[in-house]
Coordinates of C-alpha atoms in Angstrom, one line a residue:
M127 CA 42.1 -32.7 104.4
P128 CA 43.2 -33.6 107.9
H129 CA 46.8 -34.6 108.4
V130 CA 48.6 -36.2 111.3
P131 CA 52.1 -34.7 111.8
Q132 CA 54.4 -37.1 113.6
Q133 CA 57.2 -35.5 115.7
L134 CA 60.0 -38.0 116.3
D135 CA 61.8 -38.5 119.6
A136 CA 65.5 -38.0 118.9
P137 CA 67.9 -40.4 120.7
S138 CA 70.0 -38.8 123.3
L139 CA 73.5 -38.0 122.2
A140 CA 75.8 -36.6 124.9
R141 CA 77.6 -34.0 122.9
E142 CA 74.4 -32.8 121.2
E143 CA 72.3 -32.3 124.3
D144 CA 71.7 -28.6 123.6
P145 CA 68.3 -27.5 124.8
R146 CA 68.2 -25.0 122.0
G147 CA 68.7 -27.6 119.4
I148 CA 72.0 -26.1 118.2
T149 CA 75.0 -28.1 117.1
E150 CA 78.6 -27.4 118.2
N151 CA 79.2 -25.3 115.0
G152 CA 76.1 -23.2 115.6
S153 CA 73.6 -24.9 113.2
R154 CA 70.3 -26.5 114.1
L155 CA 70.2 -30.2 114.9
P156 CA 68.7 -32.5 112.2
D157 CA 65.0 -33.1 112.5
V158 CA 62.3 -35.1 110.6
L159 CA 58.6 -34.5 110.6
L160 CA 56.2 -36.9 109.0
E161 CA 52.9 -35.5 107.6
S162 CA 50.5 -38.2 106.3
F163 CA 47.5 -37.6 104.1
G164 CA 45.8 -41.0 103.7
N165 CA 47.9 -43.0 101.4
T166 CA 50.4 -40.2 100.8
G167 CA 52.9 -38.7 103.0
I168 CA 55.6 -36.1 103.2
L169 CA 58.8 -36.4 105.2
R170 CA 60.1 -32.9 106.0
F171 CA 63.8 -32.8 106.8
S172 CA 65.2 -29.8 108.5
G173 CA 68.4 -28.7 110.3
A174 CA 72.0 -29.7 109.6
W175 CA 72.6 -33.2 108.1
D176 CA 76.3 -33.6 108.1
V177 CA 79.1 -35.7 109.6
A178 CA 78.7 -34.1 113.0
T179 CA 75.0 -35.0 113.3
A180 CA 74.9 -38.1 111.2
A181 CA 74.5 -40.4 114.3
R182 CA 71.6 -38.4 115.6
A183 CA 70.0 -38.3 112.1
R184 CA 70.4 -42.0 111.6
G185 CA 68.7 -42.6 115.0
Q186 CA 65.8 -40.4 114.1
L187 CA 65.1 -42.3 110.9
Q188 CA 65.4 -45.7 112.6
H189 CA 62.7 -44.6 115.0
L190 CA 60.4 -43.4 112.2
A191 CA 57.4 -45.6 111.5
I192 CA 56.1 -45.2 108.0
P193 CA 52.4 -46.3 107.8
A194 CA 51.8 -49.4 105.6
E195 CA 49.1 -47.7 103.6
C196 CA 51.5 -44.9 102.7
G197 CA 52.2 -45.8 99.1
D198 CA 53.2 -42.3 97.9
L199 CA 56.0 -40.7 99.9
T200 CA 58.0 -37.5 99.3
F201 CA 61.2 -36.4 100.9
D202 CA 61.0 -32.7 101.4
L203 CA 64.6 -31.5 101.9
T204 CA 63.9 -27.8 101.4
G205 CA 64.4 -27.2 105.2
V206 CA 67.8 -28.7 105.3
L207 CA 70.4 -26.0 106.2
R208 CA 73.5 -28.0 105.5
L209 CA 74.1 -31.4 103.8
D210 CA 77.3 -33.2 103.3
T211 CA 78.3 -36.7 102.2
A212 CA 77.6 -38.3 105.6
G213 CA 74.1 -36.7 105.7
A214 CA 73.4 -37.7 102.2
L215 CA 74.5 -41.3 103.0
V216 CA 72.0 -41.4 105.9
I217 CA 69.1 -40.2 103.7
T218 CA 70.1 -42.5 100.8
T219 CA 70.3 -45.6 103.0
F220 CA 66.9 -44.9 104.5
R221 CA 65.5 -44.3 101.0
T222 CA 66.9 -47.6 99.8
A223 CA 65.3 -49.4 102.7
L224 CA 61.9 -48.0 101.8
E225 CA 62.3 -49.0 98.2
K226 CA 62.8 -52.6 99.4
Q227 CA 59.5 -52.3 101.2
G228 CA 57.8 -51.3 97.9
I229 CA 57.7 -47.5 98.7
A230 CA 59.5 -45.3 96.1
P231 CA 60.1 -41.9 97.8
L232 CA 60.3 -38.8 95.6
L233 CA 62.9 -36.1 96.3
H234 CA 62.0 -32.4 96.6
C235 CA 65.1 -30.5 97.4
A236 CA 67.6 -27.9 96.1
P237 CA 69.6 -28.9 92.9
A238 CA 72.9 -29.1 94.8
H239 CA 71.4 -31.4 97.4
N240 CA 69.8 -33.5 94.7
A241 CA 73.1 -33.9 92.9
L242 CA 74.9 -34.9 96.1
I243 CA 72.4 -37.5 97.0
D244 CA 72.5 -38.9 93.4
R245 CA 76.3 -39.2 93.6
V246 CA 76.2 -40.9 97.0
A247 CA 73.4 -43.3 95.7
A248 CA 75.6 -44.2 92.7
I249 CA 78.4 -45.5 94.9
D250 CA 78.5 -49.3 95.1
M251 CA 78.8 -50.0 98.8
S252 CA 79.4 -53.7 98.1
E253 CA 82.9 -52.7 96.8
A254 CA 83.8 -50.9 100.0
P255 CA 87.1 -52.2 101.3
T256 CA 86.8 -54.4 104.3
V257 CA 88.7 -53.6 107.5
R258 CA 91.4 -56.2 108.0
H259 CA 92.3 -56.9 111.6
A260 CA 95.9 -57.8 112.0
S261 CA 97.0 -60.5 114.5
A262 CA 98.9 -59.6 117.6
L263 CA 102.1 -61.1 116.0
A264 CA 101.6 -59.0 112.9
R265 CA 101.1 -55.8 114.9
T266 CA 104.2 -56.6 117.0
L267 CA 106.3 -57.2 113.9
N268 CA 105.0 -54.1 112.3
A269 CA 105.9 -52.0 115.4
I270 CA 109.4 -53.5 115.5
G271 CA 109.9 -52.8 111.8
A272 CA 108.6 -49.3 112.1
S273 CA 111.0 -48.7 115.0
I274 CA 114.0 -50.1 113.1
V275 CA 113.2 -47.9 110.1
E276 CA 112.8 -44.8 112.3
E277 CA 116.1 -45.5 114.2
T278 CA 117.9 -46.1 110.9
E279 CA 116.6 -42.8 109.5
Q280 CA 117.8 -41.0 112.6
A281 CA 121.2 -42.7 112.4
V282 CA 121.6 -41.5 108.8
G283 CA 120.4 -38.1 109.8
I284 CA 123.0 -37.9 112.6
L285 CA 125.8 -38.9 110.2
A286 CA 124.7 -36.2 107.8
F287 CA 124.6 -33.7 110.6
M288 CA 128.1 -34.7 111.6
G289 CA 129.2 -34.1 108.0
M290 CA 127.7 -30.6 108.1
L291 CA 129.6 -30.0 111.4
V292 CA 132.9 -31.1 109.9
I293 CA 132.3 -28.8 106.9
S294 CA 131.7 -25.9 109.3
L295 CA 134.8 -26.7 111.3
V296 CA 136.9 -26.8 108.2
G297 CA 135.5 -23.4 107.2
L298 CA 136.3 -22.0 110.7
V299 CA 139.9 -23.3 110.4
L300 CA 140.2 -21.5 107.1
R301 CA 138.5 -18.3 108.5
P302 CA 139.3 -18.3 112.2
W303 CA 138.1 -14.7 112.7
R304 CA 134.5 -16.1 112.3
F305 CA 134.8 -18.3 115.3
R306 CA 132.6 -17.2 118.3
W307 CA 134.9 -17.3 121.3
V308 CA 132.4 -15.6 123.6
S309 CA 129.8 -18.3 122.8
L310 CA 132.4 -21.0 123.4
C311 CA 133.4 -19.7 126.8
S312 CA 129.7 -19.3 127.8
H313 CA 128.9 -22.9 126.9
M314 CA 132.1 -24.1 128.6
E315 CA 130.9 -22.4 131.8
Q316 CA 127.3 -23.9 131.4
T317 CA 128.3 -27.4 130.5
G318 CA 131.5 -27.7 132.6
V319 CA 131.9 -25.3 135.5
Q320 CA 128.3 -25.4 136.6
A321 CA 128.3 -29.3 136.3
V322 CA 131.3 -29.7 138.7
P323 CA 129.2 -29.9 142.0
I324 CA 126.8 -32.6 140.8
V325 CA 129.6 -34.7 139.1
A326 CA 131.9 -34.4 142.1
L327 CA 129.1 -35.4 144.6
L328 CA 127.9 -38.4 142.5
S329 CA 131.5 -39.6 141.9
F330 CA 132.3 -39.4 145.6
L331 CA 129.2 -41.4 146.5
I332 CA 129.8 -44.0 143.8
G333 CA 133.4 -44.4 145.0
L334 CA 132.2 -44.7 148.6
V335 CA 129.7 -47.4 147.7
T336 CA 132.1 -49.3 145.5
A337 CA 134.7 -49.5 148.2
Y338 CA 132.2 -50.4 150.9
M339 CA 130.7 -53.3 148.8
G340 CA 134.2 -54.4 147.7
A341 CA 135.4 -54.5 151.3
E342 CA 132.5 -56.8 152.2
Q343 CA 133.4 -59.2 149.4
F344 CA 137.2 -59.2 149.9
A345 CA 136.7 -59.7 153.7
R346 CA 135.6 -63.2 153.0
F347 CA 139.1 -64.0 151.7
G348 CA 141.0 -61.8 154.1
A349 CA 142.1 -59.6 151.2
Q350 CA 140.5 -56.3 152.1
V351 CA 143.5 -54.4 150.9
F352 CA 142.6 -55.2 147.3
V353 CA 139.7 -52.8 147.7
I354 CA 142.2 -50.1 146.6
N355 CA 143.0 -52.1 143.4
L356 CA 139.3 -52.3 142.7
L357 CA 138.9 -48.6 143.1
E358 CA 141.8 -47.8 140.9
I359 CA 140.7 -49.8 137.9
S360 CA 137.0 -49.3 138.2
T361 CA 137.2 -45.5 138.8
L362 CA 140.0 -44.5 136.5
R363 CA 139.1 -46.8 133.6
E364 CA 135.3 -47.0 133.6
M365 CA 133.2 -45.4 136.3
G366 CA 134.7 -41.9 136.3
V367 CA 134.3 -41.1 132.7
L368 CA 131.1 -43.2 132.2
L369 CA 129.3 -41.6 135.2
T370 CA 130.4 -38.1 134.0
A371 CA 129.1 -38.8 130.5
L372 CA 125.7 -40.0 131.8
V373 CA 125.3 -36.9 134.0
V374 CA 126.3 -34.6 131.1
A375 CA 124.0 -36.4 128.7
G376 CA 121.0 -35.7 131.1
R377 CA 122.1 -32.2 131.9
S378 CA 123.8 -30.6 128.9
G379 CA 122.4 -32.8 126.1
S380 CA 118.8 -32.0 127.0
S381 CA 119.8 -28.4 127.4
F382 CA 121.1 -28.3 123.8
T383 CA 117.9 -29.8 122.4
A384 CA 115.7 -27.4 124.4
Q385 CA 117.7 -24.3 123.5
I386 CA 118.0 -25.0 119.8
G387 CA 114.4 -26.4 119.7
A388 CA 113.0 -23.2 121.2
M389 CA 114.9 -21.2 118.6
V390 CA 113.5 -23.3 115.8
A391 CA 110.0 -23.0 117.2
N392 CA 110.4 -19.2 117.4
E393 CA 111.7 -19.1 113.9
E394 CA 115.0 -17.6 115.1
V395 CA 116.9 -20.2 113.1
S396 CA 115.0 -19.2 109.9
A397 CA 115.9 -15.6 110.7
M398 CA 119.6 -16.6 110.9
R399 CA 119.5 -18.2 107.5
A400 CA 117.7 -15.2 106.1
L401 CA 120.6 -13.0 107.4
G402 CA 123.2 -15.3 105.8
L403 CA 124.3 -16.9 109.0
D404 CA 125.1 -20.7 109.2
P405 CA 123.1 -22.2 112.2
I406 CA 125.6 -25.0 112.4
E407 CA 128.5 -22.6 112.7
V408 CA 126.7 -20.3 115.2
L409 CA 124.8 -22.8 117.3
V410 CA 126.4 -26.2 117.0
V411 CA 130.1 -25.7 116.8
P412 CA 130.5 -23.7 120.1
R413 CA 128.4 -26.3 121.9
V414 CA 130.2 -29.3 120.5
L415 CA 133.7 -27.8 121.2
A416 CA 132.8 -26.7 124.7
L417 CA 131.6 -30.2 125.6
V418 CA 134.6 -31.9 124.0
V419 CA 136.9 -29.7 126.1
M420 CA 135.0 -29.8 129.4
L421 CA 134.0 -33.5 129.5
P422 CA 137.6 -34.8 130.0
I423 CA 138.1 -32.2 132.8
L424 CA 134.9 -33.3 134.5
A425 CA 136.0 -36.9 134.1
F426 CA 139.3 -36.1 135.8
I427 CA 137.4 -34.4 138.7
A428 CA 135.2 -37.5 138.9
D429 CA 138.2 -39.7 139.1
I430 CA 139.6 -37.7 142.0
M431 CA 136.3 -37.6 143.9
G432 CA 135.7 -41.3 143.3
I433 CA 139.1 -42.3 144.7
L434 CA 138.5 -39.9 147.6
G435 CA 135.1 -41.4 148.4
G436 CA 136.7 -44.9 148.2
G437 CA 139.4 -43.8 150.6
V438 CA 136.9 -42.5 153.1
A439 CA 135.0 -45.8 152.9
A440 CA 138.3 -47.8 153.3
W441 CA 139.2 -45.7 156.3
G442 CA 135.8 -46.1 157.9
T443 CA 135.2 -49.9 157.2
L444 CA 138.8 -51.3 157.0
G445 CA 140.7 -48.9 159.1
I446 CA 143.1 -48.0 156.3
D447 CA 144.2 -44.5 157.2
P448 CA 144.8 -41.9 154.4
A449 CA 148.6 -42.2 154.5
N450 CA 148.5 -46.0 154.0
F451 CA 145.7 -45.6 151.4
T452 CA 147.8 -43.1 149.5
A453 CA 150.9 -45.2 149.6
R454 CA 149.1 -48.3 148.5
F455 CA 147.3 -46.4 145.7
H456 CA 150.6 -45.0 144.5
E457 CA 152.1 -48.5 144.3
I458 CA 149.3 -50.1 142.3
V459 CA 148.1 -47.3 140.1
H460 CA 148.6 -47.7 136.3
L461 CA 148.8 -44.8 134.0
R462 CA 147.2 -46.7 131.2
N463 CA 143.9 -47.0 133.1
F464 CA 143.7 -43.2 133.5
V465 CA 144.7 -42.7 129.8
V466 CA 142.0 -45.2 128.7
G467 CA 139.4 -43.2 130.6
M468 CA 140.6 -39.9 129.2
I469 CA 140.7 -41.2 125.6
K470 CA 137.0 -42.1 125.8
A471 CA 135.9 -38.8 127.2
P472 CA 136.0 -36.6 124.0
F473 CA 134.2 -39.3 122.0
F474 CA 131.4 -39.4 124.6
A475 CA 131.2 -35.6 124.5
L476 CA 131.0 -35.6 120.7
V477 CA 128.1 -38.1 120.7
I478 CA 126.2 -36.3 123.4
A479 CA 126.5 -32.9 121.8
L480 CA 125.7 -34.2 118.3
V481 CA 122.6 -36.0 119.4
G482 CA 121.4 -33.0 121.5
C483 CA 121.9 -30.5 118.7
F484 CA 120.5 -32.8 116.1
Q485 CA 117.3 -33.4 118.0
G486 CA 116.9 -29.6 118.6
F487 CA 116.8 -29.0 114.8
R488 CA 114.1 -31.6 114.5
V489 CA 111.6 -29.6 116.5
T490 CA 108.5 -28.8 114.5
G491 CA 107.3 -25.7 116.3
S492 CA 105.3 -26.8 119.3
A493 CA 106.1 -27.0 122.9
E494 CA 105.1 -30.7 122.9
S495 CA 107.6 -31.3 120.2
V496 CA 110.4 -29.6 122.2
G497 CA 109.6 -31.7 125.3
R498 CA 109.3 -35.0 123.3
L499 CA 112.6 -34.5 121.5
T500 CA 114.4 -33.4 124.6
T501 CA 113.5 -36.6 126.3
Q502 CA 114.5 -38.5 123.1
A503 CA 117.8 -36.8 123.0
V504 CA 118.7 -37.8 126.5
V505 CA 117.7 -41.5 125.9
E506 CA 119.6 -41.7 122.7
A507 CA 122.7 -40.0 124.0
I508 CA 122.8 -42.4 127.1
F509 CA 122.2 -45.4 124.8
M510 CA 125.0 -44.4 122.4
V511 CA 127.4 -43.6 125.2
I512 CA 126.9 -47.1 126.7
V513 CA 127.3 -48.7 123.3
L514 CA 130.4 -46.7 122.6
N515 CA 131.8 -47.6 126.0
A516 CA 131.3 -51.3 125.2
L517 CA 133.0 -50.9 121.9
F518 CA 136.0 -49.2 123.5
A519 CA 136.2 -52.0 126.1
I520 CA 136.4 -54.6 123.3
L521 CA 138.9 -52.5 121.4
F522 CA 141.3 -51.9 124.4
T523 CA 141.0 -55.6 125.4
S524 CA 141.9 -56.8 122.0
L525 CA 144.8 -54.4 122.0
G526 CA 146.0 -55.7 125.3
V527 CA 145.6 -52.3 127.0

């Protein structure tokens, strides 16, 4: 009996345009061939019918024209190389559409494929959950809530990390021979000595700009000499230590995160624990103490360079020579302003070091994680330094200092 095989034109799919008819995982693309014998017909399925090829398979069946006189149709799935739930859903959907047209296809396939198609056909699609599209306000509130929860979890984590640091410090006080002096000196050099040039240059420039801008404003009232008062209180009390802390947060805080994160990624921290070493004692304590010692020293250098930059600007714009500038500065300087700046420095150092080390231990093992958490450490450290500086300002003002 003559039969008319019908080869279907598959729709073009960009990622499956392989001239050999091979999918990305090496299997044959799905294919359907209709063989009609009068009022009977056979649909021969072949290739891979899975989630990767479901779109192409669905397109092939949509382009398939079943003759109206074909009352007896058989699905021959013996040529199917691979069938998963997505492929079974495509076949079941097409089979259901034919049944609504009065054609009841028969299945001829392997038992495993038959069982999978029966399970998919038994699923009530009418109970499938509908996708709810949240409004812009709901999405915004959801993002804000998620951010608050994340920040709260990090704050709790940093407090717990500080507790572990305190326990390690107490242990080192009781057993001082375990303290790593070489590591402490190395980190003091990296975080302090090597940071002197950048801190000194930036402080000099900030002092220069502050004096220059102040001179322009005070000149309106003929009170240019008060530029020295402005320099004294702004540099010694606020700008010196704050600028130093911001520079150190970007330089040393990020360095701590990257160093510890790389060790976590390379499983060096796990090796330490396996050897009985405490990572907090070995990695965190020397870094924290080095920064707590060196940040006040850097702030002191920043104070000197800021005043020096202001003196240069006063000499250049107001004609106040160094001798008169020094004499005036000696008259108006207040020790309390310098002490306030120095008191804040160790707290800023503690916050920067804690955040940097904490984020380093949160690295999950990839280079992307190291980079992301390093950036996050810098942002959080700067944010916390500014908040802490504001709290100190409120405290000292309320105390009348």
